[in-house]
Short mmCIF file of C-alpha atoms and ligand atoms in Angstrom, two decimals:
data_model
loop_
_atom_site.label_atom_id
_atom_site.label_comp_id
_atom_site.label_asym_id
_atom_site.label_seq_id
_atom_site.Cartn_x
_atom_site.Cartn_y
_atom_site.Cartn_z
CA UNK A 226 112.56 137.13 101.65
CA UNK A 227 110.16 140.21 101.20
CA UNK A 228 106.46 139.39 101.26
CA UNK A 229 106.69 135.35 100.86
CA UNK A 230 103.99 133.49 98.68
CA UNK A 231 102.16 130.75 100.90
CA UNK A 232 100.55 128.34 98.30
CA UNK A 233 97.91 126.15 99.64
CA UNK A 234 96.69 123.01 97.65
CA UNK A 235 93.36 121.47 98.60
CA UNK A 236 90.41 123.32 100.41
CA UNK A 237 89.39 120.34 102.36
CA UNK A 238 89.21 120.36 106.31
CA UNK A 239 93.25 120.65 106.27
CA UNK A 240 93.85 122.88 103.55
CA UNK A 241 90.59 125.32 104.05
CA UNK A 242 91.35 125.38 107.92
CA UNK A 243 95.09 126.68 107.12
CA UNK A 244 93.82 129.19 105.07
CA UNK A 245 91.18 130.47 107.48
CA UNK A 246 93.64 130.37 110.37
CA UNK A 247 96.13 132.47 108.40
CA UNK A 248 93.68 135.03 107.56
CA UNK A 249 93.06 135.51 111.15
CA UNK A 250 96.56 135.59 111.96
CA UNK A 251 98.37 137.70 109.06
CA UNK A 252 97.68 141.09 107.37
CA UNK A 253 97.14 141.30 103.84
CA UNK A 254 100.45 142.94 103.57
CA UNK A 255 102.61 140.02 105.27
CA UNK A 256 102.07 137.37 102.69
CA UNK A 257 100.59 136.43 99.19
CA UNK A 258 98.40 133.61 100.24
CA UNK A 259 96.95 131.44 97.12
CA UNK A 260 94.57 128.73 97.86
CA UNK A 261 94.03 126.12 94.82
CA UNK A 262 91.25 123.78 94.75
CA UNK A 263 89.57 121.49 92.13
CA UNK A 264 86.22 122.86 92.85
CA UNK A 265 84.71 126.23 93.88
CA UNK A 266 83.04 124.63 96.89
CA UNK A 267 84.46 122.70 100.22
CA UNK A 268 82.79 119.56 100.89
CA UNK A 269 82.37 117.95 104.43
CA UNK A 270 83.87 114.69 103.56
CA UNK A 271 82.64 113.24 106.88
CA UNK A 272 79.20 113.83 105.66
CA UNK A 273 79.64 111.93 102.43
CA UNK A 274 78.29 108.62 103.22
CA UNK A 275 74.66 110.45 103.75
CA UNK A 276 75.12 111.99 100.23
CA UNK A 277 75.92 108.55 98.90
CA UNK A 278 72.84 106.72 100.60
CA UNK A 279 70.69 109.62 99.63
CA UNK A 280 69.44 110.69 103.18
CA UNK A 281 71.11 114.19 102.58
CA UNK A 282 71.30 116.12 99.19
CA UNK A 283 74.84 116.61 97.60
CA UNK A 284 73.95 120.31 98.14
CA UNK A 285 73.90 120.23 101.72
CA UNK A 286 77.43 118.60 102.03
CA UNK A 287 79.17 121.61 100.41
CA UNK A 288 79.18 125.46 100.70
CA UNK A 289 81.33 127.87 98.37
CA UNK A 290 84.76 128.56 99.21
CA UNK A 291 84.39 132.27 98.84
CA UNK A 292 81.91 132.63 101.40
CA UNK A 293 84.51 131.81 104.13
CA UNK A 294 87.80 133.40 102.86
CA UNK A 295 88.73 136.95 102.86
CA UNK A 296 89.32 137.69 99.17
CA UNK A 297 91.54 140.77 100.52
CA UNK A 298 93.85 138.29 102.10
CA UNK A 299 93.82 135.10 100.18
CA UNK A 300 93.41 134.61 96.38
CA UNK A 301 91.42 131.41 95.36
CA UNK A 302 92.16 129.79 92.24
CA UNK A 303 89.87 127.14 90.86
CA UNK A 304 92.21 124.60 89.21
CA UNK A 305 93.20 121.08 89.39
CA UNK A 306 96.63 120.27 90.51
CA UNK A 307 98.36 117.85 88.06
CA UNK A 308 102.08 118.04 89.30
CA UNK A 309 104.17 119.06 92.60
CA UNK A 310 107.88 119.37 92.07
CA UNK A 311 109.31 120.36 95.31
CA UNK A 312 112.86 120.28 94.00
CA UNK A 313 112.04 123.07 91.43
CA UNK A 314 109.42 124.70 94.06
CA UNK A 315 106.50 124.43 91.31
CA UNK A 316 103.14 123.23 91.21
CA UNK A 317 101.51 122.57 87.88
CA UNK A 318 97.73 122.70 87.41
CA UNK A 319 95.47 122.51 84.44
CA UNK A 320 95.10 126.48 84.44
CA UNK A 321 99.00 127.13 84.72
CA UNK A 322 102.02 127.01 87.01
CA UNK A 323 102.47 128.37 90.55
CA UNK A 324 105.84 128.92 92.48
CA UNK A 325 105.82 129.29 96.11
CA UNK A 326 108.01 130.23 99.17
CA UNK A 327 105.99 127.94 101.33
CA UNK A 328 103.80 125.08 100.24
CA UNK A 329 101.10 123.49 102.36
CA UNK A 330 99.81 119.95 100.81
CA UNK A 331 96.18 119.39 101.78
CA UNK A 332 94.98 117.28 98.79
CA UNK A 333 93.47 114.77 100.83
CA UNK A 334 92.49 110.85 100.10
CA UNK A 335 92.02 108.52 97.74
CA UNK A 336 90.35 105.15 98.01
CA UNK A 337 92.77 102.06 98.53
CA UNK A 338 92.07 98.84 96.82
CA UNK A 339 95.07 96.78 97.77
CA UNK A 340 95.45 95.46 94.00
CA UNK A 341 92.14 93.49 94.46
CA UNK A 342 91.28 92.41 90.97
CA UNK A 343 88.23 94.23 89.60
CA UNK A 344 87.84 96.63 92.31
CA UNK A 345 88.94 99.93 90.56
CA UNK A 346 86.46 98.90 87.73
CA UNK A 347 83.53 97.71 89.32
CA UNK A 348 83.23 98.99 92.67
CA UNK A 349 82.19 102.66 93.62
CA UNK A 350 83.73 104.47 96.27
CA UNK A 351 82.45 107.36 98.60
CA UNK A 352 85.31 109.74 97.63
CA UNK A 353 83.91 112.99 96.98
CA UNK A 354 80.64 114.85 96.13
CA UNK A 355 80.54 113.45 92.53
CA UNK A 356 80.97 109.88 93.48
CA UNK A 357 78.53 110.11 96.27
CA UNK A 358 76.08 111.39 93.82
CA UNK A 359 76.80 108.37 91.44
CA UNK A 360 76.38 106.02 94.37
CA UNK A 361 72.93 107.27 95.16
CA UNK A 362 71.89 107.39 91.41
CA UNK A 363 73.10 103.97 90.81
CA UNK A 364 71.36 102.28 93.79
CA UNK A 365 68.21 104.29 92.75
CA UNK A 366 68.77 103.03 89.17
CA UNK A 367 69.01 99.33 90.21
CA UNK A 368 65.77 99.85 92.04
CA UNK A 369 63.90 101.41 89.10
CA UNK A 370 65.19 98.82 86.71
CA UNK A 371 63.98 96.02 88.93
CA UNK A 372 60.59 97.56 89.37
CA UNK A 373 60.41 97.67 85.45
CA UNK A 374 61.92 94.58 84.42
CA UNK A 375 59.53 91.70 83.29
CA UNK A 376 61.88 89.10 84.40
CA UNK A 377 63.22 90.15 87.67
CA UNK A 378 66.72 89.71 88.93
CA UNK A 379 66.71 90.04 92.56
CA UNK A 380 70.66 90.36 92.64
CA UNK A 381 69.78 94.28 91.34
CA UNK A 382 68.76 94.95 94.89
CA UNK A 383 71.57 93.35 96.75
CA UNK A 384 74.14 95.87 98.00
CA UNK A 385 77.61 94.91 98.99
CA UNK A 386 79.59 97.17 101.50
CA UNK A 387 83.26 96.45 101.50
CA UNK A 388 84.81 97.41 104.83
CA UNK A 389 83.45 97.38 108.19
CA UNK A 390 85.41 100.22 109.34
CA UNK A 391 84.30 103.91 110.39
CA UNK A 392 83.11 104.85 106.75
CA UNK A 393 81.39 101.46 105.90
CA UNK A 394 79.36 101.39 109.21
CA UNK A 395 78.26 104.96 108.74
CA UNK A 396 77.32 104.37 105.25
CA UNK A 397 75.53 101.03 106.49
CA UNK A 398 73.67 103.30 108.98
CA UNK A 399 72.30 105.53 106.29
CA UNK A 400 71.40 102.74 104.28
CA UNK A 401 69.39 101.08 107.12
CA UNK A 402 67.00 104.23 106.77
CA UNK A 403 67.16 104.85 103.21
CA UNK A 404 66.23 101.45 102.08
CA UNK A 405 62.49 101.14 103.41
CA UNK A 406 62.03 104.76 101.51
CA UNK A 407 63.81 103.52 98.39
CA UNK A 408 61.23 100.35 98.57
CA UNK A 409 58.16 102.72 98.80
CA UNK A 410 59.30 104.94 96.16
CA UNK A 411 60.26 102.16 93.55
CA UNK A 412 57.39 99.35 94.56
CA UNK A 413 59.73 97.10 95.70
CA UNK A 414 58.92 94.61 98.46
CA UNK A 415 61.79 95.18 101.21
CA UNK A 416 62.30 91.31 101.78
CA UNK A 417 63.98 91.25 98.27
CA UNK A 418 66.93 93.74 99.26
CA UNK A 419 69.89 92.59 100.66
CA UNK A 420 72.48 94.75 102.27
CA UNK A 421 75.53 92.77 103.15
CA UNK A 422 79.11 94.07 104.89
CA UNK A 423 82.15 92.06 103.84
CA UNK A 424 85.17 92.67 105.95
CA UNK A 425 88.34 90.78 105.59
CA UNK A 426 89.55 91.63 109.37
CA UNK A 427 88.05 89.30 112.21
CA UNK A 428 86.20 92.26 113.61
CA UNK A 429 83.88 95.12 112.92
CA UNK A 430 85.20 98.94 113.54
CA UNK A 431 88.89 97.89 114.79
CA UNK A 432 89.93 100.20 117.74
CA UNK A 433 86.49 100.95 119.03
CA UNK A 434 85.11 99.65 122.47
CA UNK A 435 83.74 96.03 121.86
CA UNK A 436 80.60 97.04 123.81
CA UNK A 437 79.96 99.62 121.53
CA UNK A 438 80.62 97.60 118.37
CA UNK A 439 78.09 95.04 119.63
CA UNK A 440 75.43 97.71 120.00
CA UNK A 441 76.30 98.90 116.50
CA UNK A 442 76.17 95.25 114.85
CA UNK A 443 72.76 94.69 116.81
CA UNK A 444 71.48 97.84 115.53
CA UNK A 445 72.37 97.41 111.87
CA UNK A 446 71.39 93.84 111.94
CA UNK A 447 67.91 94.92 113.25
CA UNK A 448 67.74 97.09 110.16
CA UNK A 449 68.22 93.80 108.01
CA UNK A 450 71.95 94.22 107.28
CA UNK A 451 74.00 91.06 107.05
CA UNK A 452 77.54 90.69 108.05
CA UNK A 453 80.35 88.58 106.51
CA UNK A 454 83.27 89.13 108.75
CA UNK A 455 86.87 87.73 108.33
CA UNK A 456 85.86 87.10 104.64
CA UNK A 457 88.10 89.14 102.22
CA UNK A 458 87.03 90.24 98.95
CA UNK A 459 89.21 88.63 96.68
CA UNK A 460 87.86 89.84 93.28
CA UNK A 461 84.94 91.99 91.85
CA UNK A 462 83.27 91.54 88.57
CA UNK A 463 80.33 93.16 86.75
CA UNK A 464 78.10 90.78 88.72
CA UNK A 465 79.38 91.00 92.28
CA UNK A 466 82.14 89.88 94.35
CA UNK A 467 83.89 86.76 95.05
CA UNK A 468 84.94 86.45 98.82
CA UNK A 469 87.01 84.04 100.54
CA UNK A 470 85.26 82.22 103.16
CA UNK A 471 88.11 79.53 104.29
CA UNK A 472 91.40 78.00 103.26
CA UNK A 473 90.31 77.04 99.91
CA UNK A 474 86.71 77.91 100.10
CA UNK A 475 85.22 80.97 98.23
CA UNK A 476 81.71 82.25 97.85
CA UNK A 477 80.32 84.76 95.23
CA UNK A 478 77.84 87.54 96.30
CA UNK A 479 75.69 88.49 93.03
CA UNK A 480 75.13 92.12 93.79
CA UNK A 481 73.76 95.29 91.54
CA UNK A 482 75.99 97.50 93.55
CA UNK A 483 79.13 97.24 95.21
CA UNK A 484 80.62 100.10 97.32
CA UNK A 485 84.12 99.73 98.38
CA UNK A 486 84.70 101.60 101.55
CA UNK A 487 87.68 99.60 103.13
CA UNK A 488 90.85 101.73 102.93
CA UNK A 489 92.44 105.06 102.16
CA UNK A 490 95.54 106.28 100.99
CA UNK A 491 97.00 109.96 100.43
CA UNK A 492 96.64 111.48 96.96
CA UNK A 493 98.55 110.13 94.14
CA UNK A 494 100.26 113.52 93.23
CA UNK A 495 102.35 113.15 96.50
CA UNK A 496 104.15 110.09 94.79
CA UNK A 497 105.64 112.03 91.99
CA UNK A 498 106.26 115.09 93.95
CA UNK A 499 110.00 114.25 94.97
CA UNK A 500 109.01 113.96 98.81
CA UNK A 501 109.33 110.63 100.49
CA UNK A 502 106.08 108.89 101.06
CA UNK A 503 104.33 105.59 101.93
CA UNK A 504 101.16 105.00 99.75
CA UNK A 505 101.06 108.84 99.16
CA UNK A 506 101.34 109.64 102.83
CA UNK A 507 104.42 111.72 104.21
CA UNK A 508 105.70 110.74 107.26
CA UNK A 509 106.00 114.24 108.55
CA UNK A 510 108.51 116.08 111.00
CA UNK A 511 107.10 116.88 114.41
CA UNK A 512 106.21 120.58 113.15
CA UNK A 513 104.35 119.07 110.08
CA UNK A 514 107.06 119.56 107.61
CA UNK A 515 108.12 117.18 104.95
CA UNK A 516 111.72 115.50 105.68
CA UNK A 517 114.06 117.25 103.75
CA UNK A 518 111.75 120.15 102.62
CA UNK A 519 111.65 122.90 105.22
CA UNK A 520 109.25 124.91 103.25
CA UNK A 521 106.76 122.18 102.56
CA UNK A 522 104.03 121.42 105.12
CA UNK A 523 101.69 118.43 104.85
CA UNK A 524 98.22 118.39 106.18
CA UNK A 525 95.35 116.12 106.62
CA UNK A 526 95.05 112.36 105.19
CA UNK A 527 98.28 113.08 103.12
CA UNK A 528 100.20 113.48 106.52
CA UNK A 529 101.32 110.35 108.34
CA UNK A 530 102.30 110.71 112.07
CA UNK A 531 102.94 108.08 114.53
CA UNK A 532 101.23 107.87 117.98
CA UNK A 533 104.28 106.81 119.89
CA UNK A 534 101.86 105.61 122.71
CA UNK A 535 100.77 102.75 120.89
CA UNK A 536 103.33 102.91 118.09
CA UNK A 537 100.78 103.02 115.21
CA UNK A 538 100.02 105.95 112.95
CA UNK A 539 97.24 108.25 114.08
CA UNK A 540 93.94 107.55 111.89
CA UNK A 541 93.18 109.77 109.03
CA UNK A 542 90.33 112.12 110.53
CA UNK A 543 88.94 115.47 109.94
CA UNK A 544 89.56 116.04 113.67
CA UNK A 545 93.24 115.73 113.12
CA UNK A 546 93.59 117.83 109.90
CA UNK A 547 91.62 120.80 111.37
CA UNK A 548 94.01 120.62 114.66
CA UNK A 549 97.36 120.02 112.22
CA UNK A 550 95.93 123.24 110.17
CA UNK A 551 96.09 125.44 113.40
CA UNK A 552 99.85 124.25 113.95
CA UNK A 553 100.92 124.83 110.48
CA UNK A 554 99.20 128.33 110.28
CA UNK A 555 101.22 129.00 113.54
CA UNK A 556 104.39 127.85 112.18
CA UNK A 557 103.94 129.57 109.08
CA UNK A 558 103.49 133.00 111.03
CA UNK A 559 106.68 132.02 112.82
CA UNK A 560 108.81 131.37 109.92
CA UNK A 561 107.85 134.56 108.59
CA UNK A 562 108.67 136.28 111.66
CA UNK A 563 112.09 134.37 111.61
CA UNK A 564 110.85 132.42 114.78
CA UNK A 565 111.11 128.65 115.63
CA UNK A 566 108.37 126.40 114.62
CA UNK A 567 106.51 124.12 117.25
CA UNK A 568 105.57 120.66 117.55
CA UNK A 569 101.99 119.19 116.61
CA UNK A 570 100.21 117.31 119.50
CA UNK A 571 97.00 116.03 118.70
CA UNK A 572 94.13 116.59 121.29
CA UNK A 573 92.01 113.54 120.61
CA UNK A 574 88.66 114.09 122.04
CA UNK A 575 87.32 110.57 121.01
CA UNK A 576 85.24 109.70 118.22
CA UNK A 577 81.60 109.19 117.29
CA UNK A 578 80.30 106.81 114.59
CA UNK A 579 76.56 107.53 113.23
CA UNK A 580 74.33 104.74 112.59
CA UNK A 581 72.01 106.37 110.74
CA UNK A 582 70.14 109.98 111.62
CA UNK A 583 69.22 109.31 115.05
CA UNK A 584 71.41 106.53 116.37
CA UNK A 585 75.24 106.42 116.91
CA UNK A 586 77.99 105.12 119.35
CA UNK A 587 80.67 107.36 120.60
CA UNK A 588 83.63 107.17 122.94
CA UNK A 589 84.08 110.84 123.92
CA UNK A 590 86.25 111.88 126.53
CA UNK A 591 86.56 108.51 127.88
CA UNK A 592 82.83 108.15 128.21
CA UNK A 593 80.65 105.62 126.12
CA UNK A 594 77.63 106.93 124.63
CA UNK A 595 75.02 105.33 122.50
CA UNK A 596 71.51 105.90 120.86
CA UNK A 597 70.16 109.55 120.86
CA UNK A 598 72.61 111.06 122.99
CA UNK A 599 75.58 109.74 120.77
CA UNK A 600 73.55 111.16 117.66
CA UNK A 601 73.20 114.56 119.26
CA UNK A 602 76.90 114.60 120.13
CA UNK A 603 77.57 113.55 116.49
CA UNK A 604 75.55 116.63 115.23
CA UNK A 605 77.45 119.05 117.61
CA UNK A 606 80.61 117.72 116.40
CA UNK A 607 79.44 118.22 112.67
CA UNK A 608 78.17 121.76 113.52
CA UNK A 609 81.38 122.69 115.55
CA UNK A 610 83.66 121.91 112.14
CA UNK A 611 81.37 124.37 110.46
CA UNK A 612 81.85 126.87 113.15
CA UNK A 613 85.56 126.56 113.19
CA UNK A 614 85.77 127.56 109.52
CA UNK A 615 82.84 129.76 108.53
CA UNK A 616 81.68 130.94 112.24
CA UNK A 617 78.03 131.10 113.12
CA UNK A 618 76.61 132.07 109.88
CA UNK A 619 77.81 129.01 108.11
CA UNK A 620 76.36 126.96 111.03
CA UNK A 621 73.08 128.75 110.46
CA UNK A 622 73.08 127.95 106.94
CA UNK A 623 74.52 124.37 106.66
CA UNK A 624 74.48 123.19 110.39
CA UNK A 625 72.34 120.16 111.46
CA UNK A 626 69.63 120.95 113.79
CA UNK A 627 67.30 117.91 113.47
CA UNK A 628 68.27 116.41 116.92
CA UNK A 629 65.57 114.04 117.71
P1 FAD B 207 89.66 116.45 101.92
O1 FAD B 207 88.75 116.86 103.01
O2 FAD B 207 89.61 115.20 101.43
O3 FAD B 207 90.16 117.53 101.27
C1 FAD B 207 90.93 117.54 99.96
C2 FAD B 207 90.86 118.66 99.13
O4 FAD B 207 91.59 118.60 98.15
C3 FAD B 207 89.26 118.29 98.56
O5 FAD B 207 88.48 119.87 98.32
C4 FAD B 207 89.40 118.03 97.02
O6 FAD B 207 88.52 118.52 96.11
C5 FAD B 207 90.79 118.79 96.75
N1 FAD B 207 91.70 118.18 95.78
C6 FAD B 207 91.97 116.65 95.49
N2 FAD B 207 92.64 116.58 94.48
C7 FAD B 207 92.94 117.94 93.98
C8 FAD B 207 93.64 118.34 92.89
N3 FAD B 207 94.14 117.35 91.93
N4 FAD B 207 93.60 119.64 92.60
C9 FAD B 207 93.04 120.44 93.46
N5 FAD B 207 92.11 120.07 94.51
C10 FAD B 207 92.22 118.81 94.77
N6 FAD B 207 86.70 112.09 110.23
C11 FAD B 207 86.44 112.32 111.26
O7 FAD B 207 87.29 113.25 112.04
N7 FAD B 207 85.34 112.17 111.94
C12 FAD B 207 84.22 111.43 111.23
O8 FAD B 207 83.21 111.14 111.73
C13 FAD B 207 84.61 111.03 109.79
N8 FAD B 207 83.66 110.37 109.06
C14 FAD B 207 84.18 110.07 107.83
C15 FAD B 207 82.98 109.53 106.74
C16 FAD B 207 83.21 109.50 105.59
C17 FAD B 207 82.14 108.69 104.76
C18 FAD B 207 84.65 109.47 105.00
C19 FAD B 207 84.90 109.35 103.54
C20 FAD B 207 85.65 110.16 105.81
C21 FAD B 207 85.19 110.34 106.97
N9 FAD B 207 86.30 110.91 107.91
C22 FAD B 207 85.96 111.21 109.10
C23 FAD B 207 87.85 111.19 107.61
C24 FAD B 207 87.65 112.80 107.06
O9 FAD B 207 86.78 113.03 105.97
C25 FAD B 207 89.22 112.92 106.45
O10 FAD B 207 90.20 112.50 107.20
C26 FAD B 207 89.26 114.17 105.98
O11 FAD B 207 88.40 114.97 105.11
C27 FAD B 207 90.75 114.68 105.68
O12 FAD B 207 90.91 115.97 105.50
P2 FAD B 207 91.88 116.49 104.31
O13 FAD B 207 91.77 118.08 104.24
O14 FAD B 207 93.02 116.06 104.41
O15 FAD B 207 91.21 116.14 102.85
#
């Protein structure tokens, strides 16, 4: 094969990190590298809850892709992928077709509604910059309307957040800070506002240390947030959500805003690609290739990998996506040089869940941290992700420095 063509789909944490790692490892003459992404910007998915709550502007969570890639080595194409056919080695987009010698699929996550009636139609989800902006504007609209209405419907001011996992809790943390600001801005008495977190499972933040979970719940409750745990949402309607509270018992929460943050799946395009998958996630080989397709790598939330220590899949995280990208870039270089690929082994450093701008909980390198210390750690992690992709100039431009 002379001058192989590497096609990378998606410029999220996985796809963009793959591209940036490749541009460090390859010369322009080694390969033709094409990166395709729907937008001309990358967004920090891990900051989207802030844009959705309105505590960070949508502009602050994104940056131009062209500012971090070397155009001598990588051709960037702004296009929406519409189909992947691995048997024919072809990818179609709304701007034309692409062939490849090696393909990297990093098209990210989509919300999973588990077939619950009405959720697709009536709930909002923190899926991308546009969706985050829509949530922020929807909540502001409800507050503005309540203020303006002659006959006031207080349910306009109720926000239901479905899911007490990482995304749900981080979003609630931001709402805890944002609601007092909104009340001031729209002349709304704060006691009229209800924020309810509804969770099907019997616990908050599964997988987190119980002491840290207790800290998070206490902190959020002190901001007025209510928890309804072990009460699955069974239906969403234009008026709110129906939840199951007992064997044959149900309750209805009237709400002007419903945000669904209770599950993710891989990108639907995987399902028609010809690659075996489970809810659009591909159980990858140890070197991150798709089973049966040695020229296709899967990165990030579209990849499924089992943690053999606990016999459960690794959670879909930016931390893992960026580490996978390094392995994939190394393995692509190895294949081009006719060498063997190597296995991916995640180096889990722990996780920090923010509870608003100045509070958080974390389990980092086996140490439990809370409060300001955890919040500073979260910002260091956020800045490190920027550094890994765009170096110091990107950290200076987009980094979080409001530490206290
Ligand atoms: P993404 O980062 O989602 O990137 C996918 C890219 O593909 C995007 O650029 C998208 O525009 C593009 N794309 C999608 N469809 C198409 C198409 N058809 N055509 C062209 N381009 C397309 N993880 C952590 O490690 N720590 C955290 O603290 C954390 N917090 C989170 C908070 C929130 C609110 C959310 C939503 C997620 C959080 N995560 C966190 C998870 C993390 O964001 C994901 O695991 C990570 O984004 C996955 O990276 P990815 O590259 O697979 O996908």
